[in-house]
Structure formats: C-alpha cells, structure tokens
Amino acid sequence: MSKLDKTNEHEEHTPSSSFSREIEKEPGGADIQHCIQCGMCTASCMVASVTEKYRPRKLIQKILLGMREEVLTSELPWLCMTCRQCEERCQEDVSLAEIFHAVRNIAAREGYIPVGVQKVVDTVMEDGWMLKDGYSDFIEDDRDDLGLHTDLGWNNEFVKKIKKRFIDGGNKK
Amino acid sequence: MKEFVLYTGCTTPVRLPAYEASVKIVLAKFGITLVDMKDANCCGAQYVESVSHTAFAAMTGRLLAIAEKMDMDILAICGACSGSMKTMKHELDNNKKLLKEVNEVLAEEGLKYTGKVEVKHLLQIFQEDIGYAAIREAIVRPYRGIRLSAHYGCHVTRPEEIVQVDDAENPKIIDKIIEIAGGTAVDYVGKTRCCGGPMLGIDAELAGKIGRDKIENIRNENVEGIITACAFCDLQLTQVQIGDDASDQDKIPVMTLPQFLGPALGVNFSSLGIELNRINPQAILQG
Ligand code: SF4
Ligand code: SF4
C-alpha cells in the first residue's frame, strides 16, 4: 500500500473559467484546477480505447475553458465508468470519476439525464433497490435450494423520503 | 469467532445467489459468522450517485448507520457496494456538514452514523481476518496446477488510499489464494482494467466491447478459468461470452473466489451452487 493521503500540494493551472470554479465547489470537483492536460487519463482509459468520441482529457479541457452548455448537455460525462484506472496514474491526483460525478450532478439538476440512467434512478427511488422486477419465482427457488432466505426485505420508505428531499424539484444541493 | 453484517447489494441475491451462498459457507469454514442486513436499501452507487450526491450520501449513510446500530462491521461482496460504502464512509468521516445533513434524515427512524463502523470487502476478510496461513491449512482437496486468471474489479481496489484492499496497480490477493488452493495464477494484459459493467446502463455496445477485450486478453494466456471478487464483474464477464455479440470461440468459465475455493476446502458442489453457473466450470473443477 502506498501513501495514505493525497499529497495535496498540487498547483493550480490556467486556464480556469467560471464553469471550472463551479465544478470546484461541487463535492468531488475540488481538484479540477490541478490538471496539467498531460493526457495520461486518456491513455489509461478503456472507454477511450473502444470509442473515438470519448477523450477524458479533452472533456476536462472543455470544462477548464468554460464550455458549460456543451459539456452539460453532452452524453460524454456519462460515459465515464468511474473505474478510476486513470486517477491511479494521474500525477496531479485529479479524480476524473469524481469530477464527472460533479458534472453529472449539475447536469441532472438542470434536467439533462440520459434515459437509461433516469430509469434506474426511478426504479431505485420507488422500490428501494434495483432488481425488484427481476426477482422471479425461479430465482426464489434457487435461493431456497441454496439455503438462502427468500424474503429479501428491502426498505422502500427511506428512498421515497430521500427522493422528495434531495432529488425532486431538482434543485437541492 | 468473528461476526460481520453482510450487505449483499441489489445484484447478488437475484442475479448471483450462488455467490452469496458460497461466501457464507466458505467464511463459516473459517469461523466467521455473517448476519444479513435487514430492511436495507440500495447503496445508490453509480445511478443515484450521478444525479444527487446528497441522496447518495443519505442512502449509503443509512447502511453504515444500520450496521452501527447492530454494532458490527460490514462485509460487502460487490465492488460497487464496497466502493460506495468505503468512499462515502471516508467522506462522512471527514465532512461534518454532510454527516450532519445525513444524520438529520436518519434520526427520523432512530438511526445515527458516528464513524464507528468499518467496511470490508471480501478480499480483506481472506487476507486480514483469516490470513493465508489458515487458508493453506484448511485445503483438503488441492487443485492440480490449473491455470487461472484473476479479475479484481475496479471499485474493489480503487481508489487505493481510501479502500485499502490491495495494491491497485498490481493486485495480488486473488492470485495468492489461487496458488494456495493449488492452482497456477496467470497474469494477462490489462489485468486492472474495467470489465465494462458500469457502462451497461449507458451504452451496452461499448460495455460489450470493453468486456470482450478483457476476455481476449485472458484467452491469450491459455487459461482454464477466470476468478472474480465482485458480482457485477462476474456477471459481465460471463454475459459478454454468451450474449449476441459473443465470439464463437470456447467460453472461459467464470467463478467467484469463494465458489472456486470451496471445493478445495471440501465443500460439496451443490451447496456452492455450481450448477447455476452459466458457463460450465467443470474444466476448473477437474483441474
Ligand atoms: S492524467 Fe491528470 S493531469 Fe493529466 S490530463 Fe488527465 S486529469 Fe489532467
Ligand atoms: S475513470 Fe472514467 S475517464 Fe478514468 S479511465 Fe475510468 S472510464 Fe476512463
């Protein structure tokens, strides 16, 4: 195991923009200004290796340059698998997974959520978990055969409360 | 005797119950008792996390608080859940404002998270709580050198400084256990790369490409099987070999670590749910 904490001594670099300052204030967005645009993230990224449209370094650059509208309405920040392969290698300790989460949070508040994501969120916030509809009698039998309990007992009250408080109306931080 | 509260997550109980059963039976062999977490909710990983950080914090925070009420540490067996509980624990332990906000909601049902709970991934239980020596001692039916590759799962090992499970760039726990059980652990190109699972909800075609790339890298090493430590990865690495776009080459069986280890400990196949595996793992079991 290496260091317990990040080095925390990285410098800020220009350019910066009101958008990158906005990202900075979101949870997870704090390190964006440390990016030196070296490209190590793109070189490490499996998504970049299977599709030309996704280039994480470029996406960070767009944020630094303040291309707010373009970034928030694009599907690109949602293509990050948050696998964190890149951040283990980024010499500036920038976490792209967290920065893109911050971008998505802002995009979501402004109503830009990919359909696939919205569907899963709706399911989870209704049932309390993801796979209620997938839990068939066959699977119940398999669980029974394995000596596992069949009443999974998920709580769906809490998520409803959370949805009301933090997601609906879209504008609570 | 050690006790943990098991948080299965959404995926394992429905899509990979054999993993849940194998975890329980194999850990019991080493004197570790698991208590199911009741009345739980989805940890919020990835999806809720993407739309509201605070909602995500509350959902994961609630799981930590339930465990705290039970006075037990948490065992997570899925990378997504262990990743979100570990990173959110780290955040809540260091961000009083967020903690307060979460605890305000939790208080309505008499729950509170104060930081007492630890979150462990299954690999840590093997390495830290059981230890390699005890595993070695418990092997009664060793494998005979079968060649196997390990896939760890991104959120199991990264970010290393927070999850503290293994060396993120060169993880070794699964490999060590393969060797202890009598197998031969085989490295391959891109070992720490993602399986593509997290891409499924966004772009299934890209997810398939990423998963199949991993399978081909593993295939190049002529191994008989893949050993996993995350339900999501296990399902994805299986699915990309049997779905519509799968190549027509031989399928490489995928097994979770406890399901692989069980037979070497003398556990019978049926209690490990071997017959539920979608790619028949006989090649592994006979090696
Ligand atoms: S690896 Fe880090 S510093 Fe380099 S471009 Fe990517 S985020 Fe910026
Ligand atoms: S965290 Fe995102 S940008 Fe980084 S390597 Fe993984 S998919 Fe690519």
CSV table of C-alpha atoms and ligand atoms in Angstrom, one decimal:
chain,number,residue,atom,x,y,z
A,1,MET,CA,0.0,0.0,0.0
A,2,SER,CA,1.3,3.4,-0.8
A,3,LYS,CA,0.5,6.8,0.7
A,4,LEU,CA,-2.5,7.2,3.0
A,5,ASP,CA,-3.4,10.6,1.8
A,6,LYS,CA,-3.2,12.6,-1.3
A,7,THR,CA,-0.2,14.9,-1.5
A,8,ASN,CA,-2.4,17.9,-1.5
A,9,GLU,CA,0.3,20.2,-2.8
A,10,HIS,CA,-0.5,20.5,-6.4
A,11,GLU,CA,-0.6,23.9,-8.0
A,12,GLU,CA,-3.5,25.5,-9.8
A,13,HIS,CA,-3.1,25.9,-13.5
A,14,THR,CA,-4.6,28.2,-16.0
A,15,PRO,CA,-6.9,28.5,-17.8
A,16,SER,CA,-9.8,28.4,-15.5
A,17,SER,CA,-13.3,29.5,-16.1
A,18,SER,CA,-16.4,30.2,-14.1
A,19,PHE,CA,-17.6,26.7,-15.0
A,20,SER,CA,-14.4,25.1,-13.6
A,21,ARG,CA,-14.8,27.2,-10.5
A,22,GLU,CA,-18.4,26.0,-10.3
A,23,ILE,CA,-17.3,22.4,-10.6
A,24,GLU,CA,-14.6,23.0,-7.9
A,25,LYS,CA,-17.4,23.8,-5.4
A,26,GLU,CA,-19.3,20.6,-6.1
A,27,PRO,CA,-18.5,17.5,-4.0
A,28,GLY,CA,-15.7,15.7,-5.8
A,29,GLY,CA,-14.8,18.6,-8.1
A,30,ALA,CA,-12.1,20.2,-5.9
A,31,ASP,CA,-9.1,19.1,-7.9
A,32,ILE,CA,-10.0,20.1,-11.4
A,33,GLN,CA,-7.8,23.1,-11.4
A,34,HIS,CA,-4.7,20.9,-10.9
A,35,CYS,CA,-5.0,19.2,-14.3
A,36,ILE,CA,-1.9,19.9,-16.4
A,37,GLN,CA,-3.5,18.3,-19.6
A,38,CYS,CA,-0.9,15.6,-19.9
A,39,GLY,CA,-3.2,13.1,-21.4
A,40,MET,CA,-2.3,10.2,-19.1
A,41,CYS,CA,-6.0,9.7,-18.3
A,42,THR,CA,-7.0,9.3,-22.0
A,43,ALA,CA,-4.1,6.9,-22.4
A,44,SER,CA,-5.3,4.8,-19.5
A,45,CYS,CA,-9.0,4.7,-20.3
A,46,MET,CA,-10.7,1.7,-21.7
A,47,VAL,CA,-13.7,3.7,-22.9
A,48,ALA,CA,-11.3,5.9,-24.9
A,49,SER,CA,-9.8,2.8,-26.4
A,50,VAL,CA,-13.1,1.5,-27.7
A,51,THR,CA,-14.7,4.7,-28.9
A,52,GLU,CA,-13.2,7.8,-30.5
A,53,LYS,CA,-15.9,10.1,-29.2
A,54,TYR,CA,-14.7,9.8,-25.6
A,55,ARG,CA,-11.5,11.6,-24.6
A,56,PRO,CA,-11.4,12.3,-20.8
A,57,ARG,CA,-8.5,14.8,-21.1
A,58,LYS,CA,-10.4,16.8,-23.7
A,59,LEU,CA,-13.5,16.8,-21.6
A,60,ILE,CA,-11.6,18.3,-18.7
A,61,GLN,CA,-10.1,20.8,-21.1
A,62,LYS,CA,-13.6,21.9,-22.1
A,63,ILE,CA,-14.5,22.4,-18.5
A,64,LEU,CA,-11.4,24.4,-17.9
A,65,LEU,CA,-12.2,26.5,-20.9
A,66,GLY,CA,-15.7,27.2,-19.6
A,67,MET,CA,-17.8,25.4,-22.3
A,68,ARG,CA,-20.6,24.9,-19.8
A,69,GLU,CA,-23.6,24.4,-22.1
A,70,GLU,CA,-21.7,22.0,-24.4
A,71,VAL,CA,-20.5,19.8,-21.5
A,72,LEU,CA,-23.7,19.7,-19.5
A,73,THR,CA,-25.9,18.8,-22.5
A,74,SER,CA,-23.5,16.2,-23.8
A,75,GLU,CA,-23.6,12.4,-23.1
A,76,LEU,CA,-19.8,12.3,-22.7
A,77,PRO,CA,-19.6,12.9,-19.0
A,78,TRP,CA,-21.9,9.9,-18.5
A,79,LEU,CA,-19.7,7.6,-20.4
A,80,CYS,CA,-17.1,7.5,-17.7
A,81,MET,CA,-17.3,4.1,-16.0
A,82,THR,CA,-15.8,5.7,-12.8
A,83,CYS,CA,-13.3,2.8,-12.9
A,84,ARG,CA,-10.6,5.1,-11.6
A,85,GLN,CA,-7.9,3.5,-13.6
A,86,CYS,CA,-6.8,6.9,-14.8
A,87,GLU,CA,-6.7,8.5,-11.4
A,88,GLU,CA,-4.3,5.9,-10.0
A,89,ARG,CA,-1.9,7.2,-12.7
A,90,CYS,CA,-2.7,10.9,-12.8
A,91,GLN,CA,0.4,12.7,-11.4
A,92,GLU,CA,-1.7,15.6,-10.2
A,93,ASP,CA,-4.2,13.4,-8.2
A,94,VAL,CA,-7.1,14.5,-10.3
A,95,SER,CA,-10.1,12.2,-9.9
A,96,LEU,CA,-11.9,12.2,-13.2
A,97,ALA,CA,-14.6,9.8,-11.8
A,98,GLU,CA,-15.4,12.4,-9.1
A,99,ILE,CA,-15.2,15.4,-11.4
A,100,PHE,CA,-17.6,13.7,-13.9
A,101,HIS,CA,-19.9,12.9,-11.0
A,102,ALA,CA,-19.9,16.5,-10.1
A,103,VAL,CA,-20.7,17.4,-13.7
A,104,ARG,CA,-23.5,14.9,-13.8
A,105,ASN,CA,-25.0,16.2,-10.6
A,106,ILE,CA,-25.1,19.7,-12.1
A,107,ALA,CA,-26.5,18.4,-15.4
A,108,ALA,CA,-29.1,16.4,-13.6
A,109,ARG,CA,-30.3,19.4,-11.6
A,110,GLU,CA,-30.7,21.2,-14.9
A,111,GLY,CA,-32.6,18.3,-16.4
A,112,TYR,CA,-30.1,16.6,-18.6
A,113,ILE,CA,-30.1,12.9,-17.6
A,114,PRO,CA,-29.7,10.1,-20.1
A,115,VAL,CA,-32.9,8.0,-20.3
A,116,GLY,CA,-31.1,4.8,-19.2
A,117,VAL,CA,-29.9,6.5,-16.0
A,118,GLN,CA,-33.2,8.1,-15.3
A,119,LYS,CA,-35.0,4.7,-15.5
A,120,VAL,CA,-32.7,3.1,-13.0
A,121,VAL,CA,-32.9,6.1,-10.6
A,122,ASP,CA,-36.7,6.0,-10.8
A,123,THR,CA,-36.8,2.2,-10.0
A,124,VAL,CA,-34.4,2.6,-7.1
A,125,MET,CA,-36.3,5.6,-5.7
A,126,GLU,CA,-39.5,3.7,-5.9
A,127,ASP,CA,-38.6,0.1,-4.8
A,128,GLY,CA,-35.6,0.9,-2.6
A,129,TRP,CA,-33.4,-1.4,-4.7
A,130,MET,CA,-32.7,-2.1,-8.3
A,131,LEU,CA,-34.0,-5.5,-9.2
A,132,LYS,CA,-37.5,-6.0,-7.7
A,133,ASP,CA,-38.9,-6.8,-11.2
A,134,GLY,CA,-36.1,-9.3,-11.9
A,135,TYR,CA,-36.7,-11.3,-8.7
A,136,SER,CA,-38.7,-14.2,-10.2
A,137,ASP,CA,-40.2,-17.4,-8.7
A,138,PHE,CA,-37.4,-19.3,-10.3
A,139,ILE,CA,-34.8,-17.3,-8.6
A,140,GLU,CA,-36.7,-17.7,-5.3
A,141,ASP,CA,-36.5,-21.4,-5.8
A,142,ASP,CA,-32.7,-21.2,-6.5
A,143,ARG,CA,-32.3,-19.3,-3.3
A,144,ASP,CA,-34.3,-21.8,-1.4
A,145,ASP,CA,-32.3,-24.7,-2.7
A,146,LEU,CA,-29.1,-22.9,-1.7
A,147,GLY,CA,-30.4,-22.4,1.8
A,148,LEU,CA,-30.8,-18.7,1.5
A,149,HIS,CA,-33.7,-16.7,2.8
A,150,THR,CA,-36.2,-15.8,0.1
A,151,ASP,CA,-37.8,-12.7,1.6
A,152,LEU,CA,-35.2,-10.1,0.7
A,153,GLY,CA,-36.9,-7.4,2.8
A,154,TRP,CA,-35.7,-4.2,1.1
A,155,ASN,CA,-36.9,-1.0,2.7
A,156,ASN,CA,-38.6,1.4,0.2
A,157,GLU,CA,-39.8,4.1,2.7
A,158,PHE,CA,-36.4,5.7,3.1
A,159,VAL,CA,-35.7,6.2,-0.6
A,160,LYS,CA,-39.1,7.9,-1.1
A,161,LYS,CA,-38.2,10.3,1.6
A,162,ILE,CA,-34.8,10.9,0.1
A,163,LYS,CA,-36.3,11.5,-3.3
A,164,LYS,CA,-38.6,14.1,-2.0
A,165,ARG,CA,-36.0,15.8,0.0
A,166,PHE,CA,-33.0,15.7,-2.3
A,167,ILE,CA,-34.0,14.9,-5.8
A,168,ASP,CA,-37.5,16.2,-6.6
A,169,GLY,CA,-37.6,19.8,-7.7
A,170,GLY,CA,-34.1,19.1,-8.9
A,171,ASN,CA,-32.5,21.9,-7.0
A,172,LYS,CA,-31.3,21.0,-3.6
A,173,LYS,CA,-27.6,20.6,-3.2
B,1,MET,CA,-15.2,-16.0,16.3
B,2,LYS,CA,-15.7,-13.0,14.1
B,3,GLU,CA,-19.0,-11.6,13.1
B,4,PHE,CA,-19.9,-9.3,10.3
B,5,VAL,CA,-23.2,-7.9,8.9
B,6,LEU,CA,-23.4,-8.9,5.3
B,7,TYR,CA,-24.7,-6.3,2.9
B,8,THR,CA,-25.4,-8.2,-0.3
B,9,GLY,CA,-26.3,-5.2,-2.5
B,10,CYS,CA,-29.1,-5.4,-5.1
B,11,THR,CA,-27.4,-7.6,-7.7
B,12,THR,CA,-26.0,-10.6,-5.9
B,13,PRO,CA,-29.2,-12.0,-4.3
B,14,VAL,CA,-31.1,-12.0,-7.6
B,15,ARG,CA,-28.5,-12.5,-10.3
B,16,LEU,CA,-25.8,-14.4,-8.5
B,17,PRO,CA,-27.2,-16.2,-5.4
B,18,ALA,CA,-24.6,-18.9,-5.7
B,19,TYR,CA,-22.0,-16.2,-4.8
B,20,GLU,CA,-24.0,-15.3,-1.7
B,21,ALA,CA,-24.3,-18.9,-0.6
B,22,SER,CA,-20.6,-19.6,-1.3
B,23,VAL,CA,-19.5,-16.6,0.7
B,24,LYS,CA,-21.5,-17.8,3.7
B,25,ILE,CA,-20.4,-21.4,3.6
B,26,VAL,CA,-16.7,-20.7,2.9
B,27,LEU,CA,-16.4,-18.0,5.6
B,28,ALA,CA,-18.2,-20.3,8.1
B,29,LYS,CA,-15.4,-22.8,7.5
B,30,PHE,CA,-13.1,-20.3,9.0
B,31,GLY,CA,-15.3,-19.5,11.9
B,32,ILE,CA,-16.7,-16.2,10.5
B,33,THR,CA,-20.4,-15.7,11.1
B,34,LEU,CA,-22.4,-13.4,8.8
B,35,VAL,CA,-25.7,-11.8,9.8
B,36,ASP,CA,-27.8,-10.5,7.0
B,37,MET,CA,-28.6,-6.8,7.0
B,38,LYS,CA,-32.4,-6.5,7.2
B,39,ASP,CA,-34.5,-3.6,6.0
B,40,ALA,CA,-31.7,-2.3,3.8
B,41,ASN,CA,-31.7,-0.1,0.7
B,42,CYS,CA,-29.7,0.2,-2.4
B,43,CYS,CA,-26.4,1.9,-1.7
B,44,GLY,CA,-27.1,4.3,-4.6
B,45,ALA,CA,-23.9,3.6,-6.4
B,46,GLN,CA,-23.4,5.0,-9.9
B,47,TYR,CA,-27.0,5.9,-10.7
B,48,VAL,CA,-28.3,7.9,-7.7
B,49,GLU,CA,-24.7,8.9,-7.2
B,50,SER,CA,-24.8,10.5,-10.6
B,51,VAL,CA,-27.8,12.6,-10.0
B,52,SER,CA,-27.6,13.7,-6.4
B,53,HIS,CA,-24.5,13.4,-4.2
B,54,THR,CA,-26.6,14.2,-1.1
B,55,ALA,CA,-29.2,11.5,-1.9
B,56,PHE,CA,-26.4,9.1,-2.4
B,57,ALA,CA,-24.7,10.1,0.9
B,58,ALA,CA,-28.0,9.5,2.7
B,59,MET,CA,-28.6,6.1,1.2
B,60,THR,CA,-25.1,4.8,1.8
B,61,GLY,CA,-25.0,6.6,5.2
B,62,ARG,CA,-28.1,4.7,6.2
B,63,LEU,CA,-26.4,1.3,5.6
B,64,LEU,CA,-23.5,2.4,7.8
B,65,ALA,CA,-25.9,3.5,10.5
B,66,ILE,CA,-27.8,0.2,10.4
B,67,ALA,CA,-24.5,-1.6,10.9
B,68,GLU,CA,-23.6,0.8,13.7
B,69,LYS,CA,-26.9,0.0,15.4
B,70,MET,CA,-26.1,-3.7,15.1
B,71,ASP,CA,-22.6,-3.0,16.5
B,72,MET,CA,-20.9,-4.9,13.7
B,73,ASP,CA,-18.6,-4.1,10.8
B,74,ILE,CA,-19.9,-4.5,7.3
B,75,LEU,CA,-18.9,-7.1,4.8
B,76,ALA,CA,-19.5,-6.2,1.1
B,77,ILE,CA,-19.2,-8.7,-1.7
B,78,CYS,CA,-19.9,-6.5,-4.7
B,79,GLY,CA,-17.4,-3.9,-5.9
B,80,ALA,CA,-20.0,-1.2,-6.4
B,81,CYS,CA,-21.3,-1.5,-2.9
B,82,SER,CA,-17.9,-1.9,-1.2
B,83,GLY,CA,-16.7,1.1,-3.3
B,84,SER,CA,-19.5,3.3,-2.4
B,85,MET,CA,-19.6,2.4,1.3
B,86,LYS,CA,-15.9,2.9,1.7
B,87,THR,CA,-15.7,6.2,-0.2
B,88,MET,CA,-18.8,7.5,1.5
B,89,LYS,CA,-17.6,6.5,4.9
B,90,HIS,CA,-14.3,8.3,4.1
B,91,GLU,CA,-16.3,11.4,3.1
B,92,LEU,CA,-18.7,11.3,6.1
B,93,ASP,CA,-15.8,10.8,8.5
B,94,ASN,CA,-14.2,13.9,7.1
B,95,ASN,CA,-17.1,16.2,6.3
B,96,LYS,CA,-19.1,17.2,9.4
B,97,LYS,CA,-21.6,19.2,7.4
B,98,LEU,CA,-22.6,16.3,5.2
B,99,LEU,CA,-22.6,14.0,8.2
B,100,LYS,CA,-25.0,16.3,10.0
B,101,GLU,CA,-27.3,16.5,7.0
B,102,VAL,CA,-27.3,12.7,6.6
B,103,ASN,CA,-27.9,12.1,10.3
B,104,GLU,CA,-30.8,14.6,10.4
B,105,VAL,CA,-32.7,12.3,7.9
B,106,LEU,CA,-31.6,9.2,9.7
B,107,ALA,CA,-32.7,10.5,13.1
B,108,GLU,CA,-36.3,10.2,11.9
B,109,GLU,CA,-36.0,6.4,12.1
B,110,GLY,CA,-33.8,6.4,15.1
B,111,LEU,CA,-30.5,5.8,13.2
B,112,LYS,CA,-27.2,7.6,13.5
B,113,TYR,CA,-23.8,7.2,12.0
B,114,THR,CA,-20.9,8.3,14.1
B,115,GLY,CA,-18.0,6.7,12.3
B,116,LYS,CA,-17.6,3.5,14.3
B,117,VAL,CA,-18.3,1.1,11.6
B,118,GLU,CA,-15.6,-0.4,9.3
B,119,VAL,CA,-16.5,-1.6,5.8
B,120,LYS,CA,-14.6,-4.6,4.4
B,121,HIS,CA,-14.6,-6.2,1.1
B,122,LEU,CA,-14.5,-10.0,1.0
B,123,LEU,CA,-10.8,-9.9,-0.2
B,124,GLN,CA,-9.8,-8.2,3.0
B,125,ILE,CA,-11.6,-10.9,5.1
B,126,PHE,CA,-9.4,-13.5,3.4
B,127,GLN,CA,-6.2,-11.5,3.7
B,128,GLU,CA,-6.7,-9.8,7.1
B,129,ASP,CA,-9.2,-11.7,9.2
B,130,ILE,CA,-8.5,-15.3,8.0
B,131,GLY,CA,-5.0,-15.0,6.7
B,132,TYR,CA,-3.1,-17.0,4.1
B,133,ALA,CA,-1.7,-19.5,6.6
B,134,ALA,CA,-5.1,-20.5,7.8
B,135,ILE,CA,-6.4,-20.9,4.3
B,136,ARG,CA,-3.4,-23.1,3.4
B,137,GLU,CA,-4.0,-25.2,6.4
B,138,ALA,CA,-7.7,-25.7,5.5
B,139,ILE,CA,-7.1,-27.0,2.0
B,140,VAL,CA,-8.1,-30.7,1.8
B,141,ARG,CA,-8.5,-31.2,-1.9
B,142,PRO,CA,-6.0,-29.0,-3.7
B,143,TYR,CA,-6.3,-28.2,-7.4
B,144,ARG,CA,-3.6,-29.7,-9.5
B,145,GLY,CA,-2.0,-26.7,-11.1
B,146,ILE,CA,-5.0,-25.5,-13.2
B,147,ARG,CA,-4.2,-22.2,-14.9
B,148,LEU,CA,-6.5,-19.3,-13.8
B,149,SER,CA,-6.6,-15.6,-14.2
B,150,ALA,CA,-7.9,-13.2,-11.6
B,151,HIS,CA,-10.1,-10.2,-12.2
B,152,TYR,CA,-10.4,-7.9,-9.2
B,153,GLY,CA,-13.0,-5.3,-10.0
B,154,CYS,CA,-12.2,-1.6,-10.3
B,155,HIS,CA,-14.2,-0.4,-7.3
B,156,VAL,CA,-12.8,-3.2,-5.1
B,157,THR,CA,-9.2,-1.9,-5.3
B,158,ARG,CA,-9.5,1.8,-6.3
B,159,PRO,CA,-9.0,4.4,-5.0
B,160,GLU,CA,-6.3,2.6,-3.2
B,161,GLU,CA,-5.7,5.2,-0.5
B,162,ILE,CA,-9.3,5.0,0.6
B,163,VAL,CA,-10.4,1.4,0.0
B,164,GLN,CA,-7.1,-0.1,1.2
B,165,VAL,CA,-7.8,-3.5,-0.1
B,166,ASP,CA,-4.7,-4.4,-2.2
B,167,ASP,CA,-2.1,-2.8,-4.4
B,168,ALA,CA,-4.3,-1.1,-7.0
B,169,GLU,CA,-1.7,-1.3,-9.8
B,170,ASN,CA,-0.6,-4.8,-9.0
B,171,PRO,CA,-3.3,-6.6,-7.0
B,172,LYS,CA,-2.4,-10.0,-5.6
B,173,ILE,CA,-4.9,-11.3,-3.1
B,174,ILE,CA,-6.9,-13.5,-5.6
B,175,ASP,CA,-3.7,-14.7,-7.2
B,176,LYS,CA,-2.3,-15.7,-3.9
B,177,ILE,CA,-5.4,-17.7,-3.0
B,178,ILE,CA,-5.5,-19.4,-6.4
B,179,GLU,CA,-1.9,-20.6,-5.7
B,180,ILE,CA,-2.7,-21.6,-2.1
B,181,ALA,CA,-5.6,-23.7,-3.4
B,182,GLY,CA,-3.2,-25.5,-5.8
B,183,GLY,CA,-3.9,-23.5,-9.0
B,184,THR,CA,-1.5,-21.5,-11.1
B,185,ALA,CA,-2.2,-17.8,-11.2
B,186,VAL,CA,-1.6,-16.3,-14.6
B,187,ASP,CA,-1.2,-12.6,-15.4
B,188,TYR,CA,-2.5,-11.0,-18.5
B,189,VAL,CA,-2.5,-7.7,-20.4
B,190,GLY,CA,-4.8,-5.1,-18.8
B,191,LYS,CA,-5.4,-7.0,-15.6
B,192,THR,CA,-6.5,-3.9,-13.7
B,193,ARG,CA,-8.8,-2.7,-16.5
B,194,CYS,CA,-12.6,-2.5,-16.1
B,195,CYS,CA,-14.9,-5.3,-17.2
B,196,GLY,CA,-17.3,-2.8,-18.8
B,197,GLY,CA,-20.1,-3.5,-16.4
B,198,PRO,CA,-20.7,0.2,-15.3
B,199,MET,CA,-21.2,1.1,-19.0
B,200,LEU,CA,-24.2,-1.3,-19.4
B,201,GLY,CA,-26.8,1.2,-18.4
B,202,ILE,CA,-25.4,3.9,-20.7
B,203,ASP,CA,-24.2,2.1,-23.8
B,204,ALA,CA,-24.5,-1.6,-23.9
B,205,GLU,CA,-22.5,-2.0,-27.1
B,206,LEU,CA,-19.4,-0.2,-25.7
B,207,ALA,CA,-19.8,-2.2,-22.5
B,208,GLY,CA,-19.7,-5.4,-24.5
B,209,LYS,CA,-16.6,-4.3,-26.4
B,210,ILE,CA,-14.8,-3.5,-23.2
B,211,GLY,CA,-15.7,-6.8,-21.6
B,212,ARG,CA,-14.7,-8.8,-24.7
B,213,ASP,CA,-11.4,-7.0,-24.9
B,214,LYS,CA,-10.7,-8.3,-21.4
B,215,ILE,CA,-11.8,-11.9,-22.3
B,216,GLU,CA,-9.5,-11.9,-25.4
B,217,ASN,CA,-6.5,-10.7,-23.3
B,218,ILE,CA,-7.2,-13.5,-20.9
B,219,ARG,CA,-7.7,-16.0,-23.6
B,220,ASN,CA,-4.3,-15.2,-25.0
B,221,GLU,CA,-2.8,-16.7,-21.9
B,222,ASN,CA,-4.5,-20.1,-22.4
B,223,VAL,CA,-6.1,-20.3,-19.0
B,224,GLU,CA,-9.0,-22.5,-18.0
B,225,GLY,CA,-10.9,-20.0,-16.0
B,226,ILE,CA,-11.4,-16.5,-14.5
B,227,ILE,CA,-11.8,-15.9,-10.8
B,228,THR,CA,-13.7,-12.8,-9.6
B,229,ALA,CA,-14.5,-11.0,-6.4
B,230,CYS,CA,-17.4,-8.8,-7.5
B,231,ALA,CA,-20.9,-9.9,-8.5
B,232,PHE,CA,-21.2,-7.3,-11.2
B,233,CYS,CA,-17.9,-8.2,-12.8
B,234,ASP,CA,-18.7,-11.9,-12.7
B,235,LEU,CA,-22.0,-11.4,-14.5
B,236,GLN,CA,-20.5,-9.1,-17.1
B,237,LEU,CA,-17.5,-11.3,-17.9
B,238,THR,CA,-20.0,-14.2,-18.3
B,239,GLN,CA,-22.5,-12.3,-20.3
B,240,VAL,CA,-20.1,-11.0,-22.9
B,241,GLN,CA,-19.2,-14.6,-23.7
B,242,ILE,CA,-22.8,-15.8,-24.2
B,243,GLY,CA,-24.6,-12.7,-25.5
B,244,ASP,CA,-25.4,-12.0,-29.1
B,245,ASP,CA,-22.1,-10.4,-29.9
B,246,ALA,CA,-20.0,-13.1,-28.3
B,247,SER,CA,-17.3,-14.7,-30.3
B,248,ASP,CA,-17.7,-18.3,-31.3
B,249,GLN,CA,-14.5,-19.3,-29.5
B,250,ASP,CA,-14.6,-21.6,-26.5
B,251,LYS,CA,-16.1,-19.9,-23.5
B,252,ILE,CA,-13.9,-19.4,-20.5
B,253,PRO,CA,-15.7,-20.3,-17.2
B,254,VAL,CA,-16.0,-17.5,-14.7
B,255,MET,CA,-16.2,-18.3,-11.0
B,256,THR,CA,-16.3,-16.2,-7.9
B,257,LEU,CA,-13.4,-16.7,-5.5
B,258,PRO,CA,-15.4,-18.5,-2.7
B,259,GLN,CA,-17.0,-20.7,-5.3
B,260,PHE,CA,-13.5,-21.7,-6.5
B,261,LEU,CA,-12.1,-22.1,-3.1
B,262,GLY,CA,-15.0,-24.1,-1.6
B,263,PRO,CA,-14.2,-27.4,-3.3
B,264,ALA,CA,-10.6,-27.2,-2.2
B,265,LEU,CA,-11.9,-26.9,1.4
B,266,GLY,CA,-14.0,-29.9,0.9
B,267,VAL,CA,-17.3,-28.1,0.4
B,268,ASN,CA,-19.7,-30.0,-1.9
B,269,PHE,CA,-20.6,-28.5,-5.3
B,270,SER,CA,-24.3,-28.2,-4.7
B,271,SER,CA,-24.1,-26.0,-1.6
B,272,LEU,CA,-21.8,-23.7,-3.7
B,273,GLY,CA,-24.5,-23.6,-6.4
B,274,ILE,CA,-22.0,-24.7,-9.1
B,275,GLU,CA,-24.9,-26.0,-11.3
B,276,LEU,CA,-26.2,-22.4,-11.6
B,277,ASN,CA,-23.1,-21.2,-13.3
B,278,ARG,CA,-24.0,-20.2,-16.9
B,279,ILE,CA,-20.6,-21.3,-18.3
B,280,ASN,CA,-20.0,-24.8,-17.1
B,281,PRO,CA,-16.9,-24.7,-14.8
B,282,GLN,CA,-16.1,-28.4,-14.9
B,283,ALA,CA,-12.8,-27.7,-16.6
B,284,ILE,CA,-11.8,-25.8,-13.5
B,285,LEU,CA,-13.2,-28.2,-11.0
B,286,GLN,CA,-11.4,-31.1,-12.6
B,287,GLY,CA,-8.1,-29.3,-12.6
C,1,SF4,S1,-3.9,12.5,-16.2
C,1,SF4,FE1,-4.5,14.1,-14.7
C,1,SF4,S2,-3.2,15.9,-15.2
C,1,SF4,FE2,-3.1,14.5,-17.0
C,1,SF4,S3,-4.7,15.3,-18.4
C,1,SF4,FE3,-5.6,13.6,-17.1
C,1,SF4,S4,-6.6,14.7,-15.3
C,1,SF4,FE4,-5.1,16.1,-16.3
C,2,SF4,S1,-12.5,6.7,-14.5
C,2,SF4,FE1,-13.5,7.3,-16.4
C,2,SF4,S2,-12.1,8.5,-17.5
C,2,SF4,FE2,-10.9,7.4,-16.0
C,2,SF4,S3,-10.2,5.5,-17.0
C,2,SF4,FE3,-12.1,5.0,-16.0
C,2,SF4,S4,-13.7,5.4,-17.6
C,2,SF4,FE4,-11.8,6.4,-18.3
